[in-house]
Coordinates of C-alpha atoms and ligand atoms in Angstrom, one line a residue:
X208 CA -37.5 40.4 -46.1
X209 CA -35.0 37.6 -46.1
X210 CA -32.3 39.8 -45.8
X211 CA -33.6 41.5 -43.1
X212 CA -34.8 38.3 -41.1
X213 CA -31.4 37.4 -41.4
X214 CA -30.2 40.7 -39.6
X215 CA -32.6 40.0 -36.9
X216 CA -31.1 36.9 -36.4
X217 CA -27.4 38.5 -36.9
X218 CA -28.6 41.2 -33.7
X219 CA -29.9 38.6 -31.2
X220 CA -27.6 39.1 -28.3
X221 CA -28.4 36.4 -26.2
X222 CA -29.7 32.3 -26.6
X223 CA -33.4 32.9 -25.2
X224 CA -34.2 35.8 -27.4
X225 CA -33.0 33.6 -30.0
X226 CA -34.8 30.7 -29.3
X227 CA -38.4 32.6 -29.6
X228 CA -37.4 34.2 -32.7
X229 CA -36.7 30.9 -34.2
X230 CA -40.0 30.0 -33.4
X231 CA -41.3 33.5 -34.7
X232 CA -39.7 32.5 -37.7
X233 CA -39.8 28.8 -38.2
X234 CA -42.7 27.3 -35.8
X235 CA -46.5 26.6 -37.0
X236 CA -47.5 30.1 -36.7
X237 CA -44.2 31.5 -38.7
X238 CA -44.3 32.9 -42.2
X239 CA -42.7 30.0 -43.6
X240 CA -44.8 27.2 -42.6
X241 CA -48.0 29.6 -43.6
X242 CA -46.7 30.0 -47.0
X243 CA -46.3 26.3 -47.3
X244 CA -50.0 25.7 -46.0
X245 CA -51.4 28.2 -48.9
X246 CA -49.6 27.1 -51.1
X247 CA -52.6 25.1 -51.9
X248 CA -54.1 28.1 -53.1
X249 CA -51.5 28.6 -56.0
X250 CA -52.1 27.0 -59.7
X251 CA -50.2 23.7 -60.1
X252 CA -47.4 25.2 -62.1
X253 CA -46.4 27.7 -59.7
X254 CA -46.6 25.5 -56.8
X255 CA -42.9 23.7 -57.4
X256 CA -41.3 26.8 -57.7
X257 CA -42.6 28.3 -54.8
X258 CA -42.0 25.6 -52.8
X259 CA -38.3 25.0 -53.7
X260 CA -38.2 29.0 -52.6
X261 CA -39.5 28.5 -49.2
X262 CA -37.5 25.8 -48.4
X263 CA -34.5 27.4 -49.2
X264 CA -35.4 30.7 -47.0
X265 CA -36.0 28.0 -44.2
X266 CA -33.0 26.5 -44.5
X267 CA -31.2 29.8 -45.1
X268 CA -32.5 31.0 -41.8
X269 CA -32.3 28.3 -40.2
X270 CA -28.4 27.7 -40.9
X271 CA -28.6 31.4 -39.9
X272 CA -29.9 30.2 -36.1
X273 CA -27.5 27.8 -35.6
X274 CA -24.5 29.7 -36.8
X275 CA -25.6 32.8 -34.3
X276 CA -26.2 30.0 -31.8
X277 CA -22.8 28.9 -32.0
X278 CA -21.6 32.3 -31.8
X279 CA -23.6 33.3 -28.6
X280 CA -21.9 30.2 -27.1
X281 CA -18.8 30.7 -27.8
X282 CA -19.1 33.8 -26.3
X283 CA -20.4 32.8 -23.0
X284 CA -18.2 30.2 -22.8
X285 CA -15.3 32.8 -23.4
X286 CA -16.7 35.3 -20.7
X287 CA -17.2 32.5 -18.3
X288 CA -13.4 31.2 -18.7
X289 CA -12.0 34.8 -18.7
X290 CA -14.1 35.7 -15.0
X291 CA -13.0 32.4 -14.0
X292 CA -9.4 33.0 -14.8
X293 CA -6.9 32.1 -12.1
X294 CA -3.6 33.6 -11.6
X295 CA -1.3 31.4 -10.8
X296 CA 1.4 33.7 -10.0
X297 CA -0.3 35.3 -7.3
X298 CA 1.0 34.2 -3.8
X299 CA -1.4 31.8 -2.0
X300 CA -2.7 31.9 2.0
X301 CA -0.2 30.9 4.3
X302 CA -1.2 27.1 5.7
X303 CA -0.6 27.1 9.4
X304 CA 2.0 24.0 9.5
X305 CA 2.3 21.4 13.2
X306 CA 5.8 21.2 14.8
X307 CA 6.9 18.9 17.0
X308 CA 5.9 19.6 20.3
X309 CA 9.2 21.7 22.5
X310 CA 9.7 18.3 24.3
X311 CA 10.0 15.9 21.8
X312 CA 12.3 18.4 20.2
X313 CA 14.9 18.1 23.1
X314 CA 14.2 14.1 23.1
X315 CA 15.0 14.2 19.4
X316 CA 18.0 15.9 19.6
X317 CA 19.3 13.3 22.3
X318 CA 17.9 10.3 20.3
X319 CA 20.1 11.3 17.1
X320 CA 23.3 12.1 19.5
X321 CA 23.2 8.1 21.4
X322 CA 21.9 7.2 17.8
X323 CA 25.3 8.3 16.4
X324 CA 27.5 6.7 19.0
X325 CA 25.6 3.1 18.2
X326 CA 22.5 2.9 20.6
X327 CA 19.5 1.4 20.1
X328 CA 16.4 3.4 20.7
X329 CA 13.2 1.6 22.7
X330 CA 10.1 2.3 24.3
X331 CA 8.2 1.3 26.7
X332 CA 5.0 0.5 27.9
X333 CA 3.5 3.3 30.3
X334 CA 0.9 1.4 32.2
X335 CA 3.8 -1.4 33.3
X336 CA 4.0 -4.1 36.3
X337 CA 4.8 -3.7 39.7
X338 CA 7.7 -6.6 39.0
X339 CA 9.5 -4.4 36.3
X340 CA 8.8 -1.0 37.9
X341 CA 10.0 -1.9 41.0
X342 CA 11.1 -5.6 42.3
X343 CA 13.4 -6.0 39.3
X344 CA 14.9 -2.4 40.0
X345 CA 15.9 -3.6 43.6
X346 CA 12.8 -2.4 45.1
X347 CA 11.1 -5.1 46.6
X348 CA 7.9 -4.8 48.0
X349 CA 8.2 -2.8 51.4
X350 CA 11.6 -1.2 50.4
X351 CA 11.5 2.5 51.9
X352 CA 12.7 3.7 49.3
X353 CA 9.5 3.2 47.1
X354 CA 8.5 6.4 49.0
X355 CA 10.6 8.6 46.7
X356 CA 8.4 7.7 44.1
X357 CA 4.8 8.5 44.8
X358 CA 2.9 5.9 42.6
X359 CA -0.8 5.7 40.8
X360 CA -1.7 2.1 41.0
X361 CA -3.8 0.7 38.8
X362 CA -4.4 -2.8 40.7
X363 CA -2.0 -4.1 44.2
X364 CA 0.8 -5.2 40.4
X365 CA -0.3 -2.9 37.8
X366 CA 0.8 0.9 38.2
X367 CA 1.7 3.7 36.0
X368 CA 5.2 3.7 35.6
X369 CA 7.4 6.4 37.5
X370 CA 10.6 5.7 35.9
X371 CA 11.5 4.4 32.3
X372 CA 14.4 2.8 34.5
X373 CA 11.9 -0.4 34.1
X374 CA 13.6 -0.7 30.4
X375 CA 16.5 -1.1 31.8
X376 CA 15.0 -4.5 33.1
X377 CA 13.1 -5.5 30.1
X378 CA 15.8 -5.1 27.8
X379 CA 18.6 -6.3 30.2
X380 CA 15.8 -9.9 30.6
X381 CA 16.3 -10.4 26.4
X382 CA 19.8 -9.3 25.7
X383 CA 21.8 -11.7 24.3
X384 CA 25.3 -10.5 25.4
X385 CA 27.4 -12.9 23.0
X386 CA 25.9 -10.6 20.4
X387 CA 28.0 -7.9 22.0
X388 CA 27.8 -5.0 24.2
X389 CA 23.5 -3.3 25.6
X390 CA 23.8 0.1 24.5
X391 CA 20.2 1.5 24.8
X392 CA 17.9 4.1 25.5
X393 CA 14.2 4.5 26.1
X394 CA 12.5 8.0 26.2
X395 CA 8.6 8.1 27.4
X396 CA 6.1 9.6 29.8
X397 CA 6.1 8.7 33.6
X398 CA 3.8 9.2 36.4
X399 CA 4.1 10.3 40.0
X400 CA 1.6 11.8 42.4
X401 CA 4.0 14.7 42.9
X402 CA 2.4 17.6 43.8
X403 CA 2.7 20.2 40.4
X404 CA 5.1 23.3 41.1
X405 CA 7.0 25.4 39.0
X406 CA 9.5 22.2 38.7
X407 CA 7.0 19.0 38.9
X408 CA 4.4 17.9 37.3
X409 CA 2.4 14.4 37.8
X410 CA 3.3 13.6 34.2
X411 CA 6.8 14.1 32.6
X412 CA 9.2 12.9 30.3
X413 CA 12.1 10.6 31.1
X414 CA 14.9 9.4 28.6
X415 CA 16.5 6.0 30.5
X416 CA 20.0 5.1 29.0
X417 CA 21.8 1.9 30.1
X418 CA 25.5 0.5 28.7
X419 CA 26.1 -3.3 30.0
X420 CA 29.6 -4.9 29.1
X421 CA 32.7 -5.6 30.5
X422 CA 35.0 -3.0 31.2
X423 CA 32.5 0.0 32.0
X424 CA 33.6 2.3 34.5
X425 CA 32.2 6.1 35.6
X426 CA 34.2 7.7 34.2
X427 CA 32.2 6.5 31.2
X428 CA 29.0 7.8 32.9
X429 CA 30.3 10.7 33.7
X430 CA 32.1 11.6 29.9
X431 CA 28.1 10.7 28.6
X432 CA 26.9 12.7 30.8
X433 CA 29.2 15.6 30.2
X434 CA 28.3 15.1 26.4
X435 CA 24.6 15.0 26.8
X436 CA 25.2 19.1 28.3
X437 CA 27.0 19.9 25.8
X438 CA 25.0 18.6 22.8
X439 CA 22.1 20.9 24.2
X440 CA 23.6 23.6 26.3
X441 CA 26.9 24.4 24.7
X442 CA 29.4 25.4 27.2
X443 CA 26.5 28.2 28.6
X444 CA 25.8 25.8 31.6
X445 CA 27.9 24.2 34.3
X446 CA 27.0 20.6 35.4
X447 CA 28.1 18.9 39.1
X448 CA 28.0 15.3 39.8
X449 CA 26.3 14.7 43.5
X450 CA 26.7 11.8 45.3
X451 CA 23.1 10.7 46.0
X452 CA 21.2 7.2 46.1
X453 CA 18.9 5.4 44.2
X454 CA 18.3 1.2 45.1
X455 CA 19.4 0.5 41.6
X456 CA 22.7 1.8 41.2
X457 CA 25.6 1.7 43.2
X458 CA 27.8 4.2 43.5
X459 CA 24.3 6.7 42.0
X460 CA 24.8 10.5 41.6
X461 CA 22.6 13.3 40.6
X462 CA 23.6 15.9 37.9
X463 CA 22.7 19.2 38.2
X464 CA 23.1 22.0 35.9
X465 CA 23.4 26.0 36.4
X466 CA 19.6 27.5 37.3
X467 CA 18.7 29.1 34.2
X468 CA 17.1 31.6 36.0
X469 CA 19.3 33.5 38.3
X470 CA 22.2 32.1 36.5
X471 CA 23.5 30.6 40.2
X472 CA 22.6 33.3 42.3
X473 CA 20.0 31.7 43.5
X474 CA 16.2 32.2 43.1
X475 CA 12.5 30.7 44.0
X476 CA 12.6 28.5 40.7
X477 CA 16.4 26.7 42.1
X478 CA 15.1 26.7 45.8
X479 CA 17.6 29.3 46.4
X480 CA 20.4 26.7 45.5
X481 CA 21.6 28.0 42.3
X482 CA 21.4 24.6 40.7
X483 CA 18.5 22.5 39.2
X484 CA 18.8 18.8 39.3
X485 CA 18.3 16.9 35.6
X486 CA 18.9 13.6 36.2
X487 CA 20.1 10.1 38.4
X488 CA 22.5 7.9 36.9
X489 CA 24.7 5.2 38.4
X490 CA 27.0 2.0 38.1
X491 CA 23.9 -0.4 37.8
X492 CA 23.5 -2.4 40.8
X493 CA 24.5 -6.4 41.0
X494 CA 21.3 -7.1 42.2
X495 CA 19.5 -5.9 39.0
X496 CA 22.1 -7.9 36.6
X497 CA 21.6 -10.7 38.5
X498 CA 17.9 -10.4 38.6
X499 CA 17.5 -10.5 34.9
X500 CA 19.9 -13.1 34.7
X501 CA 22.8 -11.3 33.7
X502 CA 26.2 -12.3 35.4
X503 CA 27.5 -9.3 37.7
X504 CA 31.1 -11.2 38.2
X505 CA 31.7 -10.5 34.5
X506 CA 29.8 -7.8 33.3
X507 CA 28.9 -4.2 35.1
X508 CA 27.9 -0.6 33.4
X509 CA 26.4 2.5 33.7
X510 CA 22.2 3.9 33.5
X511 CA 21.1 7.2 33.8
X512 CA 17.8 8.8 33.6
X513 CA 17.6 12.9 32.3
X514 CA 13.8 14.5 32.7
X515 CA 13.5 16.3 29.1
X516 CA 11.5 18.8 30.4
X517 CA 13.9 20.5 32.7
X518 CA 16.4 19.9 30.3
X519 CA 13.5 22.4 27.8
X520 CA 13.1 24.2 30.8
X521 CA 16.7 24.9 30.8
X522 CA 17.5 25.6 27.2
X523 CA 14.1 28.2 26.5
X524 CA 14.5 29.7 29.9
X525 CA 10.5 28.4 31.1
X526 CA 10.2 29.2 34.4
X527 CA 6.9 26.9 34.7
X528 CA 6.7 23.4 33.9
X529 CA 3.0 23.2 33.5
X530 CA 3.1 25.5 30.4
X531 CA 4.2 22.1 28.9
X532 CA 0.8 20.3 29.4
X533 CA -1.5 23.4 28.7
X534 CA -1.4 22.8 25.3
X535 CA -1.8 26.6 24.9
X536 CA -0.8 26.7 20.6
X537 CA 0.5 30.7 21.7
X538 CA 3.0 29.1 24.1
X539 CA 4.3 26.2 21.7
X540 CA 4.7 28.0 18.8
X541 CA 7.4 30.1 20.3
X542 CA 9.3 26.8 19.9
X543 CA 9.3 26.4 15.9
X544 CA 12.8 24.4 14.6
X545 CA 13.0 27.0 12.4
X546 CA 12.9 29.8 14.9
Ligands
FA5_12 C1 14.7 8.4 38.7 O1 13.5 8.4 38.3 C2 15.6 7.3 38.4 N1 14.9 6.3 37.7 C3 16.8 7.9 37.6 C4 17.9 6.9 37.4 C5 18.0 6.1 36.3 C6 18.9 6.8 38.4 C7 19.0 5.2 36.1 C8 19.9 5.9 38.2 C9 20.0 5.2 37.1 P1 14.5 10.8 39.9 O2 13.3 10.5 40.7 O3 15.5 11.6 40.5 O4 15.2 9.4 39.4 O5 14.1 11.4 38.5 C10 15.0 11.6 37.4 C11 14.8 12.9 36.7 O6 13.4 13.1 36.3 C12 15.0 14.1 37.7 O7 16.4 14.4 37.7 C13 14.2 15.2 37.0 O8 14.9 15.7 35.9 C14 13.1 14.4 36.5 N2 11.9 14.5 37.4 C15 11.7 13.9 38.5 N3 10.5 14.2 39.1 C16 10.0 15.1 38.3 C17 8.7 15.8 38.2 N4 7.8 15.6 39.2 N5 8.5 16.7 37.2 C18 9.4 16.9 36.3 N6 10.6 16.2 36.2 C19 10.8 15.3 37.2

């Protein structure tokens, strides 16, 4: 019977059935513990003997338990790990990964070319003052010319800024020019109640450069200018200087490169000029030097400011600015660095 008890235990295939046999076996009602009770019934002599017997069955089986106790764990444990397994060397999901956003690509790629010719990089603040918007650009209050730039005013001296050519003002106000040479620009977002087209938007992108010292001359200007092109268009584009006007630079121009989409010809997108205009720039007027205390009798330079949008427009060959501010993730993806 021992023998065989032990098989029992030896055939239990899982922990529950062998939890209820060790109570068949070992509880009150088991064989062991009745044996113990009559042993009562034996003569004294016998009663050690059998005693010492049915304590070493109980223990016997019961080391039995625990050893197929252990067993049956083990071998859950090892079922569990080997469903569980992982294979690391299988190739994981694909993580959708951000990019910058097509515009600040273009203003990245100007900010590390002035970065490598020794300019400082600043921005801005968007919602700015009438005083550094306008007055201190040679616009003073009913200048005409204010018209050019349709303006969101917040109050009669706060607006939104529709140029970053205010930099030009604030940096001009705290440059100490013993220290050498202002070499700076100042990418951001401006405003203008311009009506949206294929070519404007209300909001867009500006990158203001100025250089202040004392022997600056166009031909300066127009050698930056001719680099900026060329950094991002190759030699695919052609650029032309035009004279033009703004009340903060004096001689100004306006640059405009090759329409990228009719190549010249002329189209809807180019007005049917064959040319798109990119930026203003001019030799910075004495009136703004002067203004933010700068001597114009002994130093002079050059500021431009490019719109980085028409510059993206350019380079992908977008024939809608306003696919810029959707935010539509199928449109901007087009636009990975990688690709
Ligand atoms: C200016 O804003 C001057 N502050 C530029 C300047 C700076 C001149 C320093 C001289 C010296 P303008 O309004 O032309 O100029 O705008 C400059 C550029 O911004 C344009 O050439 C164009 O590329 C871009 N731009 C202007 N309006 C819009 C618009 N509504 N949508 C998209 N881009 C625009």
């Amino acid at each position: 019977i021992r023998q065989e008890r032990k098989q029992d235990i030896k055939d239990v295939v899982d922990l529950k059935k062998l939890d209820s046999l060790r109570v068949e076996l070992l509880g009150k009602k088991g064989p062991i513990t009745q044996a113990l009770r009559g042993m009562r019934d034996l003569p004294a002599d016998e009663r050690p003997t059998f005693g010492q017997f049915a304590n070493t069955v109980r223990d016997e089986l019961q080391s039995a338990i625990e050893t197929r106790r252990d067993e049956l764990k083990k071998a859950m444990l090892n079922k569990q790990l080997a469903s569980e397994k992982i294979d690391v060397t299988l190739p994981g999901k694909p993580v959708a990964q951000g990019q910058p956003h097509v515009i600040q690509q273009i203003v990245d790629q100007i900010e590390d070319l002035f970065i490598g010719m020794g300019y400082q990089v600043l921005s801005g603040p968007e919602v700015e003052e009438d005083k550094y918007n306008f007055e201190m650009m040679n616009l003073p209050k009913d200048h005409p010319a204010r018209d050019m730039q349709d303006t969101f005013y917040i109050t009669k001296e706060i607006l939104m800024r529709t140029q970053t050519s205010p930099m030009q003002a604030r940096t001009l106000e705290k440059h100490d020019f013993s220290k050498g040479p202002l070499k700076m620009i100042s990418p951001g977002v401006v405003y203008r109640r311009d009506t949206d087209d294929p070519t404007h938007s209300h909001q867009f992108h500006q990158v203001e450069g100025i250089v202040i010292d004392k022997h600056i001359t166009m031909a300066d200007l127009k050698g930056t200018l001719e680099l900026i092109a060329h950094e991002l268009f190759g030699n695919r584009f052609n650029i032309r200087l035009r004279p033009s006007y703004f009340p903060f630079t004096e001689p100004s121009v306006e640059a405009d490169i090759t329409c990228f989409n009719c190549g010249g010809k002329g189209c809807a997108v180019c007005k049917y000029t064959g040319w798109i205009e990119v930026l203003g720039a001019g030799m910075v007027h004495p009136n703004v030097l002067e203004m933010a205390g700068v001597d114009s009798e002994v130093y002079g330079g050059f500021a431009f400011g490019l719109g980085p949008d028409r510059f993206a427009m350019l380079k992908y060959g977008v024939d809608d600015i306003r696919n810029f501010y959707l935010n539509d993730v199928r449109f901007l993806t087009q636009f990975s660095k990688k690709g």
